[in-house]
Amino acid sequence: MTKVITITESLSANADMQEGLSILTSDEWLKLQAFCDMAITENPTTDKAMRTKLKITDDKVPLGEDFKATVKLYSELKGYCETFTGDIKPGTLKLAGDIVQYNRTVETVYPELIALLESYRKTGTVTPEKLKELAKDWEGTGNPTPESKEVKEQFKEYIAYLYTDAEKRAKEAARLKTKLTTFLSNLETSKGNFSEHVEDYGNKYADYEGKLQKTKEAVEDLQRELNALRKTQKDKEIVLETSPLYLLIPGLGFFVMAGVLIGVGVDYGLKKEELQGKISKLEETQKKLSTEQNFFNNYSVVLNLTTKTLEDVKAAIKSVGKLEAAWNALTHDLEELVQKLDGAKGRSLDEDWRFAALDLKTAQKTWKALSDQADQYRRFGDAKKAATVDQLFKNVKVA
């Protein structure tokens, strides 16, 4: 049975596009950016950097084999994350730009389509009766006129133009999903390599008194507390009105501040002081640890965050997959529309294709609404690194 296609369905924005784009306002996306920055800038990826990290100042003291082996693991992880930061992240933000650009095409083409239909037989505005008459002409069941044939050809050309544009964006989404899938595979390799040595290194170097653990847990509790105050919409989508910020914290990972906070009676100045106090305590505690204990703490932090980041990447792949599927669905419908318009006499359009359902103005509004959201995602989906706790809290917006 021939698929029924309506103009409103074929030329409106797909809801999956908005759902796919929402990854750019998710906690997963923000943490993924912070993790990769940490892997690039904080982990010691050379022997010299490892010596500095562990405060081994005497060049005559050889770097232990475990430390050297870990330098290689950090270096591999850095390479994977550089690919994310330099290629995948901009590509993901570009998906929002694609929506904005496609809407510009819609703003040009849809009025032309409307004008074509309004000019048919010079009868003014589009009506269901006129559209049914035009459909019969195009199907070859009415009395085709030169005007109806010209409208049909121009209509087909515009739809073909939209098809070409949508097809290009579907391919870009597919390429990005492939890159994200490769990135996921590389992170899984890193996790496996770190996991291979964690038990051995733990037995050799772990801080069995857990000097850092309580402070780390307190910082994580504060992160959860502030996250719970974020204003959200739909499926936990963070409402962003300023650029998200993150602070890299040696020996712990990172702390993210994003969105509009809505806690009634919450003193964010005190929260800032609380975070600064916990970070200072972490720094003081790390100074008291041995070289080996600090090495293992950083090692276990990286393994733990890599494991968590795998889930963040999976969320990104799922979202980009939704965008790919939405563009593909749009491409398929537009292609089928072109084929129907270009088909044999009497079958150029399925008789169930209801021109009376045509509402190009409504369809255009769906793209405008999605474009406005996409522009918001594009502007605020790029998280920035804060240098200090003060800077981290500077962009906090309270509802």
mmCIF file of C-alpha atoms in Angstrom:
data_model
loop_
_atom_site.group_PDB
_atom_site.id
_atom_site.type_symbol
_atom_site.label_atom_id
_atom_site.label_comp_id
_atom_site.label_asym_id
_atom_site.label_seq_id
_atom_site.Cartn_x
_atom_site.Cartn_y
_atom_site.Cartn_z
ATOM 1 C CA MET A 1 0.000 0.000 0.000
ATOM 2 C CA THR A 2 1.322 3.423 -0.958
ATOM 3 C CA LYS A 3 2.378 5.555 1.989
ATOM 4 C CA VAL A 4 0.114 8.525 2.576
ATOM 5 C CA ILE A 5 2.120 11.743 2.565
ATOM 6 C CA THR A 6 0.722 15.107 3.572
ATOM 7 C CA ILE A 7 2.404 18.436 3.089
ATOM 8 C CA THR A 8 2.095 19.260 6.786
ATOM 9 C CA GLU A 9 3.901 16.037 7.664
ATOM 10 C CA SER A 10 6.551 16.303 4.962
ATOM 11 C CA LEU A 11 7.416 19.974 5.308
ATOM 12 C CA SER A 12 7.144 20.511 9.075
ATOM 13 C CA ALA A 13 10.000 20.196 11.569
ATOM 14 C CA ASN A 14 10.323 16.718 13.042
ATOM 15 C CA ALA A 15 9.928 16.531 16.836
ATOM 16 C CA ASP A 16 12.907 14.145 16.983
ATOM 17 C CA MET A 17 15.153 17.004 15.850
ATOM 18 C CA GLN A 18 14.378 19.018 18.960
ATOM 19 C CA GLU A 19 14.846 15.954 21.148
ATOM 20 C CA GLY A 20 18.169 15.195 19.485
ATOM 21 C CA LEU A 21 19.418 18.756 19.862
ATOM 22 C CA SER A 22 18.578 18.794 23.572
ATOM 23 C CA ILE A 23 21.841 16.885 24.228
ATOM 24 C CA LEU A 24 23.518 20.302 24.029
ATOM 25 C CA THR A 25 21.752 21.396 27.229
ATOM 26 C CA SER A 26 22.243 18.147 29.116
ATOM 27 C CA ASP A 27 24.477 17.438 32.085
ATOM 28 C CA GLU A 28 26.052 14.605 30.065
ATOM 29 C CA TRP A 29 27.221 17.025 27.376
ATOM 30 C CA LEU A 30 28.705 19.483 29.875
ATOM 31 C CA LYS A 31 30.554 16.758 31.801
ATOM 32 C CA LEU A 32 31.879 15.280 28.572
ATOM 33 C CA GLN A 33 33.492 18.604 27.656
ATOM 34 C CA ALA A 34 35.006 19.029 31.123
ATOM 35 C CA PHE A 35 36.344 15.463 31.133
ATOM 36 C CA CYS A 36 38.094 15.913 27.797
ATOM 37 C CA ASP A 37 39.631 19.218 28.863
ATOM 38 C CA MET A 38 40.910 17.516 32.013
ATOM 39 C CA ALA A 39 42.407 14.663 29.971
ATOM 40 C CA ILE A 40 44.148 17.137 27.668
ATOM 41 C CA THR A 41 45.435 19.697 30.164
ATOM 42 C CA GLU A 42 45.706 18.068 33.597
ATOM 43 C CA ASN A 43 46.927 14.501 33.195
ATOM 44 C CA PRO A 44 50.714 14.067 32.910
ATOM 45 C CA THR A 45 51.244 12.818 29.341
ATOM 46 C CA THR A 46 55.069 12.977 29.289
ATOM 47 C CA ASP A 47 57.751 11.711 31.667
ATOM 48 C CA LYS A 48 58.626 15.318 32.499
ATOM 49 C CA ALA A 49 55.012 16.170 33.281
ATOM 50 C CA MET A 50 54.711 13.073 35.476
ATOM 51 C CA ARG A 51 57.807 14.113 37.433
ATOM 52 C CA THR A 52 56.309 17.564 37.954
ATOM 53 C CA LYS A 53 52.943 16.111 38.962
ATOM 54 C CA LEU A 54 54.562 13.816 41.519
ATOM 55 C CA LYS A 55 57.080 16.475 42.613
ATOM 56 C CA ILE A 56 60.080 14.301 41.724
ATOM 57 C CA THR A 57 62.592 17.135 41.341
ATOM 58 C CA ASP A 58 65.809 15.111 41.329
ATOM 59 C CA ASP A 59 66.525 14.055 37.733
ATOM 60 C CA LYS A 60 68.855 11.361 39.069
ATOM 61 C CA VAL A 61 65.883 9.558 40.585
ATOM 62 C CA PRO A 62 64.515 7.279 37.863
ATOM 63 C CA LEU A 63 60.813 7.381 37.070
ATOM 64 C CA GLY A 64 59.233 4.107 38.141
ATOM 65 C CA GLU A 65 58.010 1.684 35.474
ATOM 66 C CA ASP A 66 54.422 1.941 36.709
ATOM 67 C CA PHE A 67 54.606 5.711 36.358
ATOM 68 C CA LYS A 68 56.062 5.435 32.848
ATOM 69 C CA ALA A 69 53.389 2.968 31.780
ATOM 70 C CA THR A 70 50.708 5.325 33.062
ATOM 71 C CA VAL A 71 52.188 8.232 31.095
ATOM 72 C CA LYS A 72 51.440 6.213 27.964
ATOM 73 C CA LEU A 73 47.840 5.610 29.063
ATOM 74 C CA TYR A 74 47.337 9.308 29.800
ATOM 75 C CA SER A 75 48.853 10.196 26.428
ATOM 76 C CA GLU A 76 46.495 7.855 24.564
ATOM 77 C CA LEU A 77 43.492 9.253 26.428
ATOM 78 C CA LYS A 78 44.639 12.793 25.632
ATOM 79 C CA GLY A 79 44.744 11.939 21.920
ATOM 80 C CA TYR A 80 41.196 10.600 21.969
ATOM 81 C CA CYS A 81 39.956 13.681 23.809
ATOM 82 C CA GLU A 82 41.767 16.060 21.462
ATOM 83 C CA THR A 83 39.772 14.488 18.637
ATOM 84 C CA PHE A 84 36.583 15.119 20.583
ATOM 85 C CA THR A 85 37.432 18.724 21.451
ATOM 86 C CA GLY A 86 38.839 19.664 18.052
ATOM 87 C CA ASP A 87 36.450 17.785 15.758
ATOM 88 C CA ILE A 88 33.489 16.051 17.398
ATOM 89 C CA LYS A 89 32.444 18.886 19.717
ATOM 90 C CA PRO A 90 32.383 21.535 16.933
ATOM 91 C CA GLY A 91 30.568 19.033 14.715
ATOM 92 C CA THR A 92 27.911 18.483 17.366
ATOM 93 C CA LEU A 93 27.406 22.215 17.852
ATOM 94 C CA LYS A 94 27.167 22.513 14.059
ATOM 95 C CA LEU A 95 24.115 20.234 14.121
ATOM 96 C CA ALA A 96 22.283 23.098 15.816
ATOM 97 C CA GLY A 97 23.655 25.438 13.167
ATOM 98 C CA ASP A 98 22.265 23.127 10.489
ATOM 99 C CA ILE A 99 18.764 23.667 11.867
ATOM 100 C CA VAL A 100 19.263 27.439 11.822
ATOM 101 C CA GLN A 101 20.568 27.337 8.244
ATOM 102 C CA TYR A 102 17.804 25.038 7.023
ATOM 103 C CA ASN A 103 15.242 27.408 8.518
ATOM 104 C CA ARG A 104 16.771 30.209 6.441
ATOM 105 C CA THR A 105 16.127 28.066 3.375
ATOM 106 C CA VAL A 106 12.580 27.456 4.589
ATOM 107 C CA GLU A 107 12.072 31.211 5.068
ATOM 108 C CA THR A 108 13.005 31.704 1.409
ATOM 109 C CA VAL A 109 11.343 28.684 -0.199
ATOM 110 C CA TYR A 110 8.047 28.288 1.665
ATOM 111 C CA PRO A 111 6.736 31.769 0.768
ATOM 112 C CA GLU A 112 7.549 30.947 -2.860
ATOM 113 C CA LEU A 113 5.545 27.713 -2.599
ATOM 114 C CA ILE A 114 2.653 29.619 -1.061
ATOM 115 C CA ALA A 115 2.870 32.274 -3.788
ATOM 116 C CA LEU A 116 2.783 29.575 -6.475
ATOM 117 C CA LEU A 117 -0.401 28.094 -5.074
ATOM 118 C CA GLU A 118 -1.994 31.504 -4.570
ATOM 119 C CA SER A 119 -1.231 32.476 -8.162
ATOM 120 C CA TYR A 120 -2.870 29.333 -9.572
ATOM 121 C CA ARG A 121 -5.731 30.506 -11.787
ATOM 122 C CA LYS A 122 -5.377 33.923 -10.148
ATOM 123 C CA THR A 123 -8.039 33.128 -7.555
ATOM 124 C CA GLY A 124 -6.313 34.625 -4.549
ATOM 125 C CA THR A 125 -5.703 32.806 -1.292
ATOM 126 C CA VAL A 126 -5.345 29.045 -1.031
ATOM 127 C CA THR A 127 -8.572 27.147 -0.306
ATOM 128 C CA PRO A 128 -9.216 23.407 0.113
ATOM 129 C CA GLU A 129 -11.439 23.455 -2.975
ATOM 130 C CA LYS A 130 -8.762 25.073 -5.137
ATOM 131 C CA LEU A 131 -6.126 22.669 -3.885
ATOM 132 C CA LYS A 132 -8.315 19.668 -4.692
ATOM 133 C CA GLU A 133 -8.831 21.085 -8.183
ATOM 134 C CA LEU A 134 -5.080 21.558 -8.581
ATOM 135 C CA ALA A 135 -4.455 18.024 -7.331
ATOM 136 C CA LYS A 136 -6.823 16.613 -9.960
ATOM 137 C CA ASP A 137 -4.981 18.563 -12.651
ATOM 138 C CA TRP A 138 -1.633 17.217 -11.446
ATOM 139 C CA GLU A 139 -2.963 13.675 -11.261
ATOM 140 C CA GLY A 140 -4.250 13.963 -14.811
ATOM 141 C CA THR A 141 -7.866 13.352 -13.770
ATOM 142 C CA GLY A 142 -8.973 16.950 -14.286
ATOM 143 C CA ASN A 143 -8.490 19.345 -17.162
ATOM 144 C CA PRO A 144 -4.821 20.379 -16.905
ATOM 145 C CA THR A 145 -4.056 23.950 -17.857
ATOM 146 C CA PRO A 146 -0.712 25.526 -18.770
ATOM 147 C CA GLU A 147 -0.901 27.381 -15.443
ATOM 148 C CA SER A 148 -1.314 24.192 -13.418
ATOM 149 C CA LYS A 149 1.564 22.511 -15.255
ATOM 150 C CA GLU A 150 3.840 25.480 -14.623
ATOM 151 C CA VAL A 151 2.905 25.568 -10.935
ATOM 152 C CA LYS A 152 3.593 21.854 -10.696
ATOM 153 C CA GLU A 153 7.059 22.134 -12.274
ATOM 154 C CA GLN A 154 8.096 25.055 -10.102
ATOM 155 C CA PHE A 155 6.672 23.389 -7.003
ATOM 156 C CA LYS A 156 8.660 20.261 -7.813
ATOM 157 C CA GLU A 157 11.875 22.261 -8.274
ATOM 158 C CA TYR A 158 11.510 23.896 -4.868
ATOM 159 C CA ILE A 159 10.821 20.562 -3.177
ATOM 160 C CA ALA A 160 13.868 19.074 -4.920
ATOM 161 C CA TYR A 161 15.972 21.953 -3.579
ATOM 162 C CA LEU A 162 14.749 21.273 -0.042
ATOM 163 C CA TYR A 163 15.481 17.580 -0.540
ATOM 164 C CA THR A 164 19.096 18.250 -1.560
ATOM 165 C CA ASP A 165 19.620 20.501 1.457
ATOM 166 C CA ALA A 166 18.095 17.991 3.903
ATOM 167 C CA GLU A 167 20.043 15.080 2.400
ATOM 168 C CA LYS A 168 23.331 16.935 2.967
ATOM 169 C CA ARG A 169 22.494 17.485 6.624
ATOM 170 C CA ALA A 170 21.448 13.858 7.103
ATOM 171 C CA LYS A 171 24.870 12.754 5.844
ATOM 172 C CA GLU A 172 26.641 15.181 8.198
ATOM 173 C CA ALA A 173 24.724 13.777 11.174
ATOM 174 C CA ALA A 174 25.615 10.233 10.083
ATOM 175 C CA ARG A 175 29.315 11.108 9.846
ATOM 176 C CA LEU A 176 29.244 12.665 13.302
ATOM 177 C CA LYS A 177 27.546 9.620 14.805
ATOM 178 C CA THR A 178 30.296 7.450 13.316
ATOM 179 C CA LYS A 179 32.958 9.680 14.897
ATOM 180 C CA LEU A 180 31.217 9.533 18.274
ATOM 181 C CA THR A 181 30.979 5.752 18.024
ATOM 182 C CA THR A 182 34.718 5.547 17.326
ATOM 183 C CA PHE A 183 35.372 7.873 20.270
ATOM 184 C CA LEU A 184 33.274 5.598 22.488
ATOM 185 C CA SER A 185 35.291 2.583 21.358
ATOM 186 C CA ASN A 186 38.552 4.399 22.117
ATOM 187 C CA LEU A 187 37.357 5.363 25.599
ATOM 188 C CA GLU A 188 36.356 1.761 26.240
ATOM 189 C CA THR A 189 39.903 0.759 25.296
ATOM 190 C CA SER A 190 41.282 3.351 27.731
ATOM 191 C CA LYS A 191 39.008 2.120 30.488
ATOM 192 C CA GLY A 192 40.172 -1.439 29.864
ATOM 193 C CA ASN A 193 43.827 -0.429 29.990
ATOM 194 C CA PHE A 194 43.413 1.526 33.238
ATOM 195 C CA SER A 195 41.323 -1.267 34.776
ATOM 196 C CA GLU A 196 44.026 -3.808 33.983
ATOM 197 C CA HIS A 197 46.417 -2.234 36.505
ATOM 198 C CA VAL A 198 44.119 -0.694 39.103
ATOM 199 C CA GLU A 199 44.161 -3.623 41.526
ATOM 200 C CA ASP A 200 47.943 -3.982 41.380
ATOM 201 C CA TYR A 201 48.531 -0.245 41.785
ATOM 202 C CA GLY A 202 45.961 -0.090 44.566
ATOM 203 C CA ASN A 203 47.803 -2.761 46.518
ATOM 204 C CA LYS A 204 51.065 -0.881 46.036
ATOM 205 C CA TYR A 205 50.101 2.759 46.352
ATOM 206 C CA ALA A 206 46.589 3.331 47.727
ATOM 207 C CA ASP A 207 45.855 5.691 50.605
ATOM 208 C CA TYR A 208 44.312 3.063 52.868
ATOM 209 C CA GLU A 209 43.371 5.634 55.481
ATOM 210 C CA GLY A 210 41.106 7.351 52.953
ATOM 211 C CA LYS A 211 42.357 10.844 53.767
ATOM 212 C CA LEU A 212 40.851 12.303 50.585
ATOM 213 C CA GLN A 213 37.662 10.302 50.378
ATOM 214 C CA LYS A 214 35.436 12.246 52.780
ATOM 215 C CA THR A 215 36.362 15.600 51.257
ATOM 216 C CA LYS A 216 35.816 14.272 47.720
ATOM 217 C CA GLU A 217 32.408 12.948 48.721
ATOM 218 C CA ALA A 218 31.528 16.338 50.239
ATOM 219 C CA VAL A 219 32.378 18.103 46.959
ATOM 220 C CA GLU A 220 30.290 15.585 45.020
ATOM 221 C CA ASP A 221 27.385 16.136 47.438
ATOM 222 C CA LEU A 222 27.603 19.886 46.817
ATOM 223 C CA GLN A 223 27.576 19.291 43.049
ATOM 224 C CA ARG A 224 24.424 17.190 43.375
ATOM 225 C CA GLU A 225 22.822 19.816 45.620
ATOM 226 C CA LEU A 226 23.406 22.620 43.111
ATOM 227 C CA ASN A 227 22.370 20.417 40.176
ATOM 228 C CA ALA A 228 19.043 19.793 41.904
ATOM 229 C CA LEU A 229 18.414 23.559 41.957
ATOM 230 C CA ARG A 230 18.712 23.924 38.183
ATOM 231 C CA LYS A 231 15.638 25.048 36.307
ATOM 232 C CA THR A 232 14.715 22.344 33.804
ATOM 233 C CA GLN A 233 12.122 21.695 31.135
ATOM 234 C CA LYS A 234 10.813 18.599 29.383
ATOM 235 C CA ASP A 235 13.072 15.591 30.017
ATOM 236 C CA LYS A 236 15.463 17.231 32.498
ATOM 237 C CA GLU A 237 16.682 19.634 29.808
ATOM 238 C CA ILE A 238 18.689 22.373 31.540
ATOM 239 C CA VAL A 239 17.407 25.902 30.909
ATOM 240 C CA LEU A 240 20.476 27.873 29.812
ATOM 241 C CA GLU A 241 20.608 31.662 29.719
ATOM 242 C CA THR A 242 24.362 32.010 30.212
ATOM 243 C CA SER A 243 27.344 29.926 29.129
ATOM 244 C CA PRO A 244 27.944 26.890 31.382
ATOM 245 C CA LEU A 245 31.229 26.881 33.282
ATOM 246 C CA TYR A 246 33.352 24.140 34.782
ATOM 247 C CA LEU A 247 36.318 24.183 37.135
ATOM 248 C CA LEU A 248 39.024 21.524 36.925
ATOM 249 C CA ILE A 249 39.989 20.309 40.401
ATOM 250 C CA PRO A 250 43.261 18.338 40.637
ATOM 251 C CA GLY A 251 42.820 15.066 42.456
ATOM 252 C CA LEU A 252 39.042 15.119 42.048
ATOM 253 C CA GLY A 253 38.037 15.923 38.471
ATOM 254 C CA PHE A 254 35.769 18.886 37.784
ATOM 255 C CA PHE A 255 32.839 20.916 39.084
ATOM 256 C CA VAL A 256 30.126 22.191 36.708
ATOM 257 C CA MET A 257 27.938 25.279 37.117
ATOM 258 C CA ALA A 258 25.163 25.643 34.550
ATOM 259 C CA GLY A 259 21.660 26.910 34.066
ATOM 260 C CA VAL A 260 19.230 29.048 36.019
ATOM 261 C CA LEU A 261 19.168 28.154 39.723
ATOM 262 C CA ILE A 262 15.838 28.383 41.530
ATOM 263 C CA GLY A 263 16.589 27.612 45.172
ATOM 264 C CA VAL A 264 14.469 29.869 47.389
ATOM 265 C CA GLY A 265 16.490 31.337 50.225
ATOM 266 C CA VAL A 266 19.739 29.720 49.066
ATOM 267 C CA ASP A 267 22.810 31.867 49.752
ATOM 268 C CA TYR A 268 25.041 31.176 46.758
ATOM 269 C CA GLY A 269 27.799 33.269 48.280
ATOM 270 C CA LEU A 270 27.984 30.730 51.095
ATOM 271 C CA LYS A 271 27.906 27.871 48.577
ATOM 272 C CA LYS A 272 30.852 29.454 46.797
ATOM 273 C CA GLU A 273 32.764 29.722 50.066
ATOM 274 C CA GLU A 274 31.836 26.135 50.894
ATOM 275 C CA LEU A 275 33.257 24.868 47.597
ATOM 276 C CA GLN A 276 36.416 26.938 48.000
ATOM 277 C CA GLY A 277 36.892 25.531 51.496
ATOM 278 C CA LYS A 278 36.534 21.951 50.306
ATOM 279 C CA ILE A 279 38.977 22.505 47.440
ATOM 280 C CA SER A 280 41.495 24.047 49.840
ATOM 281 C CA LYS A 281 41.108 21.037 52.121
ATOM 282 C CA LEU A 282 41.683 18.702 49.156
ATOM 283 C CA GLU A 283 44.848 20.582 48.255
ATOM 284 C CA GLU A 284 46.146 20.471 51.819
ATOM 285 C CA THR A 285 45.398 16.761 52.142
ATOM 286 C CA GLN A 286 47.149 15.956 48.867
ATOM 287 C CA LYS A 287 50.253 17.733 50.147
ATOM 288 C CA LYS A 288 50.322 15.276 53.049
ATOM 289 C CA LEU A 289 50.072 12.209 50.823
ATOM 290 C CA SER A 290 53.112 10.387 49.556
ATOM 291 C CA THR A 291 54.163 10.578 45.904
ATOM 292 C CA GLU A 292 52.780 7.088 45.345
ATOM 293 C CA GLN A 293 49.456 7.854 47.043
ATOM 294 C CA ASN A 294 48.929 10.962 44.913
ATOM 295 C CA PHE A 295 49.791 8.945 41.815
ATOM 296 C CA PHE A 296 47.171 6.328 42.608
ATOM 297 C CA ASN A 297 44.560 8.904 43.568
ATOM 298 C CA ASN A 298 44.880 10.584 40.168
ATOM 299 C CA TYR A 299 44.940 7.201 38.445
ATOM 300 C CA SER A 300 41.733 6.053 40.122
ATOM 301 C CA VAL A 301 40.026 9.417 39.485
ATOM 302 C CA VAL A 302 40.767 9.135 35.760
ATOM 303 C CA LEU A 303 39.526 5.541 35.625
ATOM 304 C CA ASN A 304 36.349 6.440 37.494
ATOM 305 C CA LEU A 305 35.615 9.464 35.291
ATOM 306 C CA THR A 306 36.388 7.537 32.103
ATOM 307 C CA THR A 307 33.869 4.897 33.164
ATOM 308 C CA LYS A 308 31.210 7.545 33.829
ATOM 309 C CA THR A 309 32.012 9.402 30.609
ATOM 310 C CA LEU A 310 31.249 6.297 28.561
ATOM 311 C CA GLU A 311 27.598 6.756 29.523
ATOM 312 C CA ASP A 312 27.756 10.437 28.565
ATOM 313 C CA VAL A 313 29.082 9.522 25.111
ATOM 314 C CA LYS A 314 26.339 6.934 24.679
ATOM 315 C CA ALA A 315 23.773 9.650 25.415
ATOM 316 C CA ALA A 316 25.369 11.870 22.763
ATOM 317 C CA ILE A 317 25.325 9.039 20.213
ATOM 318 C CA LYS A 318 21.645 8.413 20.919
ATOM 319 C CA SER A 319 20.802 12.089 20.431
ATOM 320 C CA VAL A 320 22.800 12.461 17.226
ATOM 321 C CA GLY A 321 21.139 9.266 16.021
ATOM 322 C CA LYS A 322 17.746 10.909 16.539
ATOM 323 C CA LEU A 323 18.869 13.874 14.464
ATOM 324 C CA GLU A 324 20.168 11.588 11.735
ATOM 325 C CA ALA A 325 16.888 9.652 11.688
ATOM 326 C CA ALA A 326 14.853 12.876 11.583
ATOM 327 C CA TRP A 327 16.840 14.282 8.652
ATOM 328 C CA ASN A 328 16.595 10.929 6.875
ATOM 329 C CA ALA A 329 12.819 10.846 7.372
ATOM 330 C CA LEU A 330 12.515 14.375 6.006
ATOM 331 C CA THR A 331 14.770 13.499 3.070
ATOM 332 C CA HIS A 332 12.731 10.383 2.289
ATOM 333 C CA ASP A 333 9.432 12.271 2.336
ATOM 334 C CA LEU A 334 10.766 15.082 0.155
ATOM 335 C CA GLU A 335 12.255 12.593 -2.298
ATOM 336 C CA GLU A 336 8.956 10.725 -2.506
ATOM 337 C CA LEU A 337 7.149 14.007 -2.996
ATOM 338 C CA VAL A 338 9.414 14.867 -5.935
ATOM 339 C CA GLN A 339 8.848 11.419 -7.445
ATOM 340 C CA LYS A 340 5.082 11.777 -7.140
ATOM 341 C CA LEU A 341 5.144 15.207 -8.718
ATOM 342 C CA ASP A 342 7.318 13.805 -11.497
ATOM 343 C CA GLY A 343 5.320 10.588 -11.925
ATOM 344 C CA ALA A 344 3.311 9.230 -14.825
ATOM 345 C CA LYS A 345 0.032 10.827 -15.809
ATOM 346 C CA GLY A 346 -2.760 9.666 -13.560
ATOM 347 C CA ARG A 347 -0.377 8.428 -10.854
ATOM 348 C CA SER A 348 1.787 11.473 -10.233
ATOM 349 C CA LEU A 349 0.083 11.875 -6.861
ATOM 350 C CA ASP A 350 -1.533 9.339 -4.605
ATOM 351 C CA GLU A 351 -5.205 10.197 -4.456
ATOM 352 C CA ASP A 352 -5.013 10.003 -0.652
ATOM 353 C CA TRP A 353 -2.445 12.809 -0.609
ATOM 354 C CA ARG A 354 -4.741 15.478 0.733
ATOM 355 C CA PHE A 355 -3.899 18.896 -0.556
ATOM 356 C CA ALA A 356 -6.689 20.167 1.687
ATOM 357 C CA ALA A 357 -4.315 19.418 4.604
ATOM 358 C CA LEU A 358 -1.725 21.737 3.131
ATOM 359 C CA ASP A 359 -0.720 24.444 5.587
ATOM 360 C CA LEU A 360 2.668 25.727 4.582
ATOM 361 C CA LYS A 361 2.457 28.706 6.899
ATOM 362 C CA THR A 362 1.987 26.424 9.890
ATOM 363 C CA ALA A 363 4.812 24.184 8.673
ATOM 364 C CA GLN A 364 7.064 27.230 8.348
ATOM 365 C CA LYS A 365 6.296 28.212 11.950
ATOM 366 C CA THR A 366 7.464 24.800 13.199
ATOM 367 C CA TRP A 367 10.868 25.401 11.608
ATOM 368 C CA LYS A 368 11.072 28.915 13.031
ATOM 369 C CA ALA A 369 10.347 27.612 16.542
ATOM 370 C CA LEU A 370 12.931 24.840 16.203
ATOM 371 C CA SER A 371 15.477 27.270 14.761
ATOM 372 C CA ASP A 372 15.079 29.596 17.749
ATOM 373 C CA GLN A 373 15.750 26.666 20.097
ATOM 374 C CA ALA A 374 18.697 25.496 18.005
ATOM 375 C CA ASP A 375 20.255 28.956 18.104
ATOM 376 C CA GLN A 376 19.961 28.923 21.899
ATOM 377 C CA TYR A 377 21.597 25.486 22.046
ATOM 378 C CA ARG A 378 24.357 26.603 19.706
ATOM 379 C CA ARG A 379 25.179 29.693 21.787
ATOM 380 C CA PHE A 380 25.200 27.984 25.168
ATOM 381 C CA GLY A 381 26.213 24.412 24.327
ATOM 382 C CA ASP A 382 29.920 25.278 24.422
ATOM 383 C CA ALA A 383 30.967 25.031 28.082
ATOM 384 C CA LYS A 384 33.812 27.298 29.215
ATOM 385 C CA LYS A 385 36.578 26.618 31.712
ATOM 386 C CA ALA A 386 36.663 28.769 34.842
ATOM 387 C CA ALA A 387 40.035 29.594 36.349
ATOM 388 C CA THR A 388 38.790 30.115 39.908
ATOM 389 C CA VAL A 389 35.814 29.372 42.146
ATOM 390 C CA ASP A 390 34.875 33.072 41.974
ATOM 391 C CA GLN A 391 34.746 32.900 38.186
ATOM 392 C CA LEU A 392 32.801 29.628 38.350
ATOM 393 C CA PHE A 393 30.019 31.342 40.310
ATOM 394 C CA LYS A 394 30.173 34.603 38.352
ATOM 395 C CA ASN A 395 27.676 33.492 35.689
ATOM 396 C CA VAL A 396 25.193 32.007 38.154
ATOM 397 C CA LYS A 397 21.698 33.225 37.286
ATOM 398 C CA VAL A 398 19.086 32.927 40.011
ATOM 399 C CA ALA A 399 15.383 32.828 39.138
#
